[in-house]
Short mmCIF file of C-alpha atoms in Angstrom, two decimals:
data_model
loop_
_atom_site.label_atom_id
_atom_site.label_comp_id
_atom_site.label_asym_id
_atom_site.label_seq_id
_atom_site.Cartn_x
_atom_site.Cartn_y
_atom_site.Cartn_z
CA MET A 130 15.82 24.26 -46.61
CA ALA A 131 15.99 26.08 -43.27
CA ALA A 132 12.67 24.48 -42.35
CA LEU A 133 14.03 21.04 -43.11
CA LYS A 134 17.06 21.72 -40.90
CA THR A 135 14.77 22.79 -38.03
CA VAL A 136 12.79 19.58 -38.41
CA ARG A 137 16.01 17.54 -38.40
CA ILE A 138 17.25 19.27 -35.21
CA GLY A 139 13.83 18.77 -33.63
CA LEU A 140 13.95 15.06 -34.40
CA TRP A 141 17.44 14.68 -32.89
CA VAL A 142 16.25 16.47 -29.74
CA ALA A 143 13.37 13.99 -29.56
CA VAL A 144 15.76 11.06 -29.96
CA VAL A 145 18.00 12.35 -27.15
CA ALA A 146 14.95 12.94 -24.91
CA LEU A 147 13.68 9.42 -25.55
CA GLY A 148 17.12 8.00 -24.77
CA LEU A 149 17.28 9.91 -21.50
CA THR A 150 13.79 8.71 -20.53
CA ALA A 151 14.74 5.11 -21.28
CA ALA A 152 17.96 5.44 -19.28
CA ALA A 153 16.10 6.95 -16.32
CA ALA A 154 13.47 4.20 -16.49
CA ALA A 155 16.20 1.54 -16.58
CA VAL A 156 17.88 3.04 -13.50
CA MET A 157 14.55 3.24 -11.63
CA LEU A 158 13.65 -0.32 -12.51
CA ARG A 159 17.04 -1.58 -11.40
CA GLN A 160 16.57 0.13 -8.02
CA GLN A 161 13.39 -1.87 -7.51
CA GLN A 162 15.17 -5.17 -8.01
CA PRO A 163 16.07 -6.64 -4.63
CA ALA A 164 16.87 -10.15 -5.80
CA GLU A 165 19.36 -11.41 -8.30
CA GLY A 166 17.91 -12.25 -11.68
CA GLY A 167 15.38 -9.41 -11.59
CA PHE A 168 12.41 -8.31 -9.55
CA GLY A 169 9.94 -11.15 -9.01
CA LYS A 170 12.36 -13.80 -10.25
CA GLY A 171 12.68 -16.89 -8.10
CA VAL A 172 12.31 -20.65 -7.99
CA TYR A 173 9.75 -22.12 -5.63
CA SER A 174 7.24 -24.93 -5.25
CA LEU A 175 3.83 -24.07 -3.78
CA VAL A 176 0.34 -25.58 -3.65
CA ASP A 177 -2.90 -24.02 -4.79
CA GLN A 178 -6.24 -24.13 -2.98
CA ASN A 179 -6.99 -27.56 -4.51
CA GLY A 180 -3.68 -29.06 -3.46
CA ALA A 181 -2.12 -28.90 -6.95
CA THR A 182 1.60 -28.10 -7.13
CA LEU A 183 2.57 -24.77 -8.69
CA ASP A 184 5.89 -23.10 -9.40
CA GLN A 185 7.12 -19.78 -10.80
CA SER A 186 5.71 -20.69 -14.24
CA MET A 187 2.19 -19.91 -12.91
CA PHE A 188 2.85 -16.30 -13.89
CA VAL A 189 3.61 -17.09 -17.54
CA GLY A 190 0.92 -17.17 -20.20
CA GLN A 191 -1.51 -14.57 -18.90
CA PRO A 192 -1.49 -11.18 -17.17
CA THR A 193 -1.63 -11.56 -13.39
CA ALA A 194 -2.63 -9.59 -10.30
CA LEU A 195 -0.63 -10.94 -7.34
CA PHE A 196 -1.45 -10.25 -3.68
CA PHE A 197 0.11 -11.49 -0.44
CA GLY A 198 -2.13 -11.82 2.63
CA PHE A 199 -3.64 -14.21 5.19
CA THR A 200 -7.10 -15.30 6.28
CA HIS A 201 -6.71 -14.01 9.87
CA CYS A 202 -6.40 -10.54 8.34
CA PRO A 203 -9.12 -8.21 9.61
CA GLU A 204 -9.13 -5.55 6.97
CA VAL A 205 -6.56 -5.24 4.20
CA CYS A 206 -7.04 -8.75 2.78
CA PRO A 207 -10.85 -8.99 2.65
CA THR A 208 -11.01 -5.41 1.36
CA THR A 209 -8.45 -6.07 -1.39
CA LEU A 210 -10.18 -9.32 -2.40
CA ALA A 211 -13.54 -7.52 -2.57
CA GLU A 212 -11.92 -4.79 -4.67
CA MET A 213 -10.36 -7.40 -6.99
CA THR A 214 -13.83 -8.86 -7.53
CA GLY A 215 -15.01 -5.35 -8.43
CA TRP A 216 -12.18 -5.05 -10.98
CA PHE A 217 -13.11 -8.34 -12.62
CA GLU A 218 -16.75 -7.24 -12.81
CA ALA A 219 -15.85 -3.81 -14.22
CA LEU A 220 -13.47 -5.27 -16.84
CA GLY A 221 -15.93 -7.93 -17.97
CA ASP A 222 -14.81 -9.64 -21.18
CA GLU A 223 -11.92 -7.25 -21.50
CA GLY A 224 -10.33 -8.88 -18.45
CA LYS A 225 -11.07 -12.51 -19.34
CA ASP A 226 -7.34 -13.38 -19.57
CA LEU A 227 -6.47 -11.79 -16.23
CA LYS A 228 -5.67 -14.13 -13.33
CA ALA A 229 -5.32 -13.26 -9.67
CA TYR A 230 -3.35 -15.06 -6.98
CA PHE A 231 -3.72 -14.65 -3.22
CA VAL A 232 -0.51 -15.98 -1.65
CA SER A 233 -0.72 -16.69 2.10
CA VAL A 234 2.06 -15.30 4.29
CA ASP A 235 0.62 -17.42 7.12
CA PRO A 236 0.96 -20.95 5.68
CA GLU A 237 0.84 -22.58 9.13
CA ARG A 238 -2.83 -21.61 9.52
CA ASP A 239 -3.84 -21.22 5.85
CA THR A 240 -4.17 -24.75 4.51
CA PRO A 241 -5.42 -25.23 0.92
CA ALA A 242 -8.88 -26.13 2.27
CA VAL A 243 -9.08 -22.98 4.41
CA LEU A 244 -7.97 -20.84 1.47
CA ARG A 245 -10.35 -22.47 -1.00
CA GLU A 246 -13.50 -21.35 0.77
CA TYR A 247 -12.02 -17.99 1.69
CA VAL A 248 -11.09 -16.94 -1.85
CA SER A 249 -13.74 -18.69 -3.88
CA TRP A 250 -16.50 -16.92 -1.98
CA VAL A 251 -15.18 -13.64 -3.38
CA SER A 252 -14.46 -14.72 -6.96
CA ASP A 253 -13.67 -17.88 -8.92
CA ARG A 254 -11.02 -15.78 -10.69
CA ILE A 255 -8.79 -15.63 -7.62
CA THR A 256 -6.64 -18.64 -6.72
CA GLY A 257 -5.39 -19.15 -3.17
CA ILE A 258 -1.74 -20.23 -2.81
CA THR A 259 0.05 -21.70 0.19
CA GLY A 260 3.04 -23.94 0.84
CA THR A 261 5.77 -24.70 3.33
CA PRO A 262 7.11 -21.69 5.27
CA GLU A 263 10.43 -22.09 3.39
CA GLU A 264 8.81 -21.91 -0.05
CA ILE A 265 6.54 -19.01 0.97
CA ASP A 266 9.68 -17.24 2.13
CA LYS A 267 11.23 -17.72 -1.32
CA ILE A 268 8.32 -16.22 -3.25
CA ALA A 269 8.00 -13.35 -0.76
CA LYS A 270 11.72 -12.57 -1.09
CA ALA A 271 11.46 -12.68 -4.89
CA TRP A 272 8.77 -9.99 -4.78
CA GLY A 273 10.37 -7.94 -2.01
CA VAL A 274 7.36 -8.68 0.20
CA HIS A 275 7.76 -7.94 3.89
CA TYR A 276 5.89 -10.16 6.34
CA GLU A 277 6.38 -10.60 10.03
CA ARG A 278 4.59 -12.46 12.78
CA ILE A 279 3.37 -10.15 15.57
CA PRO A 280 2.24 -11.82 18.84
CA LEU A 281 -1.09 -10.86 20.39
CA GLU A 282 -2.33 -11.47 23.92
CA GLY A 283 -2.71 -15.20 24.52
CA ALA A 284 -1.29 -17.64 21.98
CA ASP A 285 -2.67 -15.71 19.01
CA TYR A 286 -0.68 -13.69 16.49
CA THR A 287 -1.21 -11.42 13.52
CA MET A 288 0.94 -10.69 10.48
CA ASP A 289 2.35 -7.41 9.20
CA HIS A 290 2.65 -7.64 5.43
CA THR A 291 3.09 -5.72 2.20
CA ALA A 292 -0.39 -4.74 1.05
CA SER A 293 0.23 -3.77 -2.60
CA VAL A 294 -1.10 -5.75 -5.54
CA PHE A 295 1.65 -6.59 -8.05
CA LEU A 296 0.83 -6.49 -11.76
CA LEU A 297 2.62 -8.94 -14.08
CA ASP A 298 2.41 -9.15 -17.86
CA ALA A 299 1.93 -12.43 -19.76
CA LYS A 300 5.69 -13.12 -19.58
CA GLY A 301 5.53 -12.87 -15.79
CA GLU A 302 7.44 -9.56 -15.88
CA PHE A 303 6.68 -6.95 -13.23
CA GLN A 304 4.74 -4.00 -14.67
CA GLY A 305 3.67 -2.03 -11.61
CA THR A 306 1.56 -2.10 -8.45
CA ILE A 307 -1.88 -1.11 -7.25
CA ALA A 308 -1.66 0.41 -3.76
CA TYR A 309 -3.99 -0.53 -0.89
CA ARG A 310 -7.30 1.31 -1.39
CA GLU A 311 -6.12 2.87 -4.64
CA ASP A 312 -8.89 4.80 -6.38
CA SER A 313 -10.84 2.23 -8.42
CA ALA A 314 -10.67 4.31 -11.64
CA VAL A 315 -6.86 4.48 -11.31
CA ALA A 316 -6.66 0.76 -10.53
CA LEU A 317 -8.80 -0.09 -13.57
CA GLY A 318 -6.62 2.17 -15.76
CA LYS A 319 -3.54 0.26 -14.62
CA LEU A 320 -5.24 -3.08 -15.30
CA ARG A 321 -6.34 -1.96 -18.79
CA ASN A 322 -2.74 -0.88 -19.53
CA LEU A 323 -1.53 -4.26 -18.38
CA LEU A 324 -4.09 -6.10 -20.53
CA ALA A 325 -3.20 -3.96 -23.57
CA LYS A 326 0.50 -4.84 -23.15
CA SER A 327 -0.08 -8.55 -22.55
CA MET B 350 -60.76 16.33 12.82
CA ILE B 351 -58.07 18.37 14.47
CA ARG B 352 -57.93 15.84 17.29
CA LEU B 353 -57.58 13.06 14.69
CA LEU B 354 -54.76 14.94 12.94
CA SER B 355 -52.91 15.58 16.16
CA ALA B 356 -53.38 11.93 17.14
CA ALA B 357 -51.94 10.92 13.76
CA PHE B 358 -49.07 13.33 14.33
CA ALA B 359 -48.40 11.85 17.76
CA VAL B 360 -48.41 8.33 16.29
CA ALA B 361 -46.01 9.49 13.56
CA LEU B 362 -43.70 10.84 16.25
CA LEU B 363 -43.87 7.59 18.17
CA VAL B 364 -43.04 5.63 15.01
CA ALA B 365 -40.22 8.01 14.11
CA THR B 366 -38.56 7.94 17.53
CA PRO B 367 -37.17 4.37 17.43
CA ALA B 368 -35.70 5.07 13.96
CA LEU B 369 -33.92 8.13 15.33
CA ALA B 370 -32.60 6.10 18.21
CA HIS B 371 -31.43 3.42 15.79
CA ASN B 372 -29.42 5.81 13.63
CA GLY B 373 -28.53 8.04 16.49
CA VAL B 374 -26.08 8.31 19.26
CA ILE B 375 -25.56 6.11 22.31
CA HIS B 376 -24.98 8.19 25.43
CA LEU B 377 -22.89 7.10 28.41
CA GLY B 378 -22.40 10.06 30.73
CA PRO B 379 -20.35 12.58 28.75
CA ILE B 380 -19.41 9.91 26.17
CA ASN B 381 -21.35 9.79 22.88
CA ILE B 382 -20.94 6.78 20.61
CA SER B 383 -22.09 7.03 16.98
CA VAL B 384 -21.84 5.45 13.51
CA PRO B 385 -21.12 1.93 14.79
CA PHE B 386 -20.65 -0.86 12.22
CA THR B 387 -18.71 -3.98 11.37
CA ARG B 388 -18.10 -5.86 8.14
CA ALA B 389 -19.25 -9.24 6.85
CA THR B 390 -16.48 -11.82 7.16
CA LEU B 391 -15.28 -14.12 4.36
CA PRO B 392 -15.69 -17.88 4.91
CA ASN B 393 -13.03 -19.25 7.28
CA ALA B 394 -12.01 -15.73 8.27
CA PRO B 395 -11.77 -16.10 12.05
CA VAL B 396 -11.46 -12.36 12.72
CA GLY B 397 -13.54 -9.21 12.31
CA GLY B 398 -13.15 -5.49 12.90
CA GLY B 399 -15.55 -3.17 14.75
CA PHE B 400 -15.77 0.55 14.00
CA LEU B 401 -17.42 3.49 15.77
CA THR B 402 -16.94 7.12 16.70
CA ILE B 403 -16.43 8.19 20.33
CA GLU B 404 -17.02 11.78 21.41
CA ASN B 405 -16.08 13.04 24.87
CA THR B 406 -18.28 16.03 25.71
CA GLY B 407 -16.92 16.14 29.27
CA THR B 408 -14.24 18.32 30.82
CA GLU B 409 -11.83 15.50 31.65
CA ALA B 410 -10.17 12.86 29.55
CA ASP B 411 -11.53 9.32 29.60
CA ARG B 412 -10.12 6.09 28.22
CA LEU B 413 -11.64 3.14 26.40
CA ILE B 414 -9.99 0.36 28.38
CA SER B 415 -11.71 -2.79 27.20
CA ALA B 416 -14.03 -4.36 24.68
CA THR B 417 -15.75 -7.71 25.13
CA SER B 418 -18.25 -9.68 23.08
CA THR B 419 -19.96 -13.05 23.10
CA VAL B 420 -19.43 -13.35 19.32
CA ALA B 421 -15.69 -13.89 19.67
CA GLY B 422 -13.30 -15.94 21.76
CA ASP B 423 -11.30 -12.79 22.40
CA THR B 424 -11.96 -9.10 21.76
CA GLN B 425 -9.14 -6.57 21.75
CA ILE B 426 -8.45 -2.92 20.97
CA HIS B 427 -6.15 -2.51 17.97
CA GLU B 428 -4.48 0.00 15.74
CA MET B 429 -3.73 -0.58 12.07
CA LYS B 430 -1.49 1.61 9.99
CA MET B 431 0.29 1.62 6.66
CA GLU B 432 4.03 2.15 6.73
CA GLY B 433 4.90 2.61 3.10
CA ASP B 434 3.15 -0.33 1.47
CA VAL B 435 3.33 -2.52 4.58
CA MET B 436 0.22 -3.00 6.74
CA LYS B 437 1.02 -3.10 10.44
CA MET B 438 -1.40 -4.03 13.18
CA ARG B 439 -0.81 -3.54 16.89
CA GLN B 440 -2.77 -4.38 19.99
CA LEU B 441 -3.29 -1.34 22.25
CA THR B 442 -3.07 -2.91 25.71
CA ASP B 443 -3.50 0.52 27.37
CA GLY B 444 -6.66 1.18 25.38
CA ILE B 445 -7.46 4.46 23.66
CA GLU B 446 -7.50 7.87 25.33
CA ILE B 447 -10.54 10.03 24.56
CA PRO B 448 -9.38 13.58 25.40
CA ALA B 449 -11.89 16.04 26.89
CA GLY B 450 -13.93 17.78 24.22
CA GLU B 451 -12.53 15.60 21.44
CA THR B 452 -13.79 12.93 19.09
CA VAL B 453 -11.87 9.73 18.32
CA GLU B 454 -12.80 7.69 15.28
CA LEU B 455 -12.38 3.93 15.14
CA ALA B 456 -12.51 3.53 11.36
CA PRO B 457 -11.17 1.27 8.59
CA GLY B 458 -7.45 1.88 8.12
CA GLY B 459 -6.90 2.93 11.73
CA LEU B 460 -8.11 2.21 15.25
CA HIS B 461 -10.60 -0.65 15.58
CA ILE B 462 -12.13 -3.24 17.85
CA MET B 463 -10.62 -6.59 16.89
CA PHE B 464 -12.76 -9.71 17.24
CA LEU B 465 -10.58 -12.85 17.30
CA ASP B 466 -11.58 -16.48 17.18
CA LEU B 467 -15.11 -15.75 15.97
CA ASN B 468 -17.86 -18.07 17.19
CA GLN B 469 -19.74 -17.55 13.91
CA PRO B 470 -19.26 -15.59 10.68
CA PHE B 471 -20.50 -11.99 10.55
CA VAL B 472 -23.38 -11.95 8.08
CA GLU B 473 -24.37 -8.78 6.23
CA GLY B 474 -27.69 -7.44 7.56
CA GLU B 475 -27.24 -8.93 11.03
CA THR B 476 -26.00 -7.17 14.16
CA VAL B 477 -23.25 -8.04 16.62
CA THR B 478 -22.99 -6.47 20.04
CA VAL B 479 -19.80 -5.27 21.68
CA THR B 480 -19.54 -4.18 25.30
CA LEU B 481 -17.24 -1.21 25.79
CA THR B 482 -15.79 -0.20 29.14
CA PHE B 483 -14.47 3.30 29.78
CA GLU B 484 -12.22 4.11 32.73
CA LYS B 485 -14.57 6.80 34.05
CA ALA B 486 -17.87 6.67 32.16
CA GLY B 487 -18.42 2.96 32.78
CA THR B 488 -19.76 0.20 30.54
CA VAL B 489 -22.19 0.20 27.61
CA ASP B 490 -23.45 -2.28 25.01
CA VAL B 491 -23.08 -1.08 21.42
CA PRO B 492 -24.89 -2.89 18.58
CA LEU B 493 -22.80 -2.96 15.38
CA PRO B 494 -24.79 -3.50 12.15
CA VAL B 495 -22.92 -5.85 9.81
CA MET B 496 -22.24 -4.16 6.47
CA ALA B 497 -20.65 -5.51 3.24
CA ALA B 498 -17.15 -7.04 3.38
CA ALA B 499 -15.41 -3.87 2.15
CA ALA B 500 -17.83 -1.27 3.56
CA ASP B 501 -16.34 2.06 4.61
CA GLY B 502 -19.16 2.95 6.95
CA PRO B 503 -22.69 2.18 8.06
CA ALA B 504 -25.47 2.35 5.45
CA GLU B 505 -26.32 6.03 5.92
CA HIS B 506 -22.66 6.90 5.49
CA ALA B 507 -22.04 4.67 2.48
CA GLY B 508 -20.75 6.23 -0.69
CA HIS B 509 -18.01 8.36 0.90
#
């Protein structure tokens, strides 16, 4: 009888602990939501590397890795794209549903044709996205992505930008990020989690 | 026989010497330049980064004040850094100080030579040359072997 009571108390403690964890998670998630309607929520009209029109529904139906960059990027973007290719290779069949998008934060220079060659050389699993500066601004705001034009000597410029890869489940809901140059075993663990949930 | 062996040894030395020079250090007065490399560029990528290590064995500070190359329309000295999850890149118009007795690394994720408006893509296995000018030590040509697109270092340093 006493044993049963102990078990019952133990179970209630577990319930309370779970509740607290959920509440803490909810608070943390809410803090990450910069835009109304939830993190990553927005309405926009963009074009892919082949000139086809895309909107926010591109994230629904399959798990997604989402990255913002530009082709005049000397290091972060080519490195991240090369790493993405490595993830696809390592996941093999397990990752067959996973899609990746490379959204340009420099749409004035990154036309669909420029993006097509740039991304497809790395992997046919990564789709390049561009659009008008206004629409790019909308998707960047939705994801809390910072980007800023920085002038260089002469007429040239470079872009500061958020370098994390966003992970979205099949409903298009934000599930986490992979940091720039994150250890590949950690990155693959996060991707496997995402695939298991999607 | 002994003469033959020593001749063979001398030939071996002669053969080995260029390899050592290839993997070794470029000297310019008290400045030593080592582990130079760059990375293959993706199609349509009009920019590339150059990396190398500069050691100042002298007793006074020097400064890398310019980089030029025929492979690019413009070559600049840059710094990249992560602020939180945001990548920031800045041109260093005053160059990079190389303090006396110290070593400064131009490496992925930090200081680098920035090639803008490339005349041709950087192809893995090829070499591009950058001309570096130091305030005191003068000017030197540095060949940069082109490594893979996400390489962290030259071949003998791969796998870090």
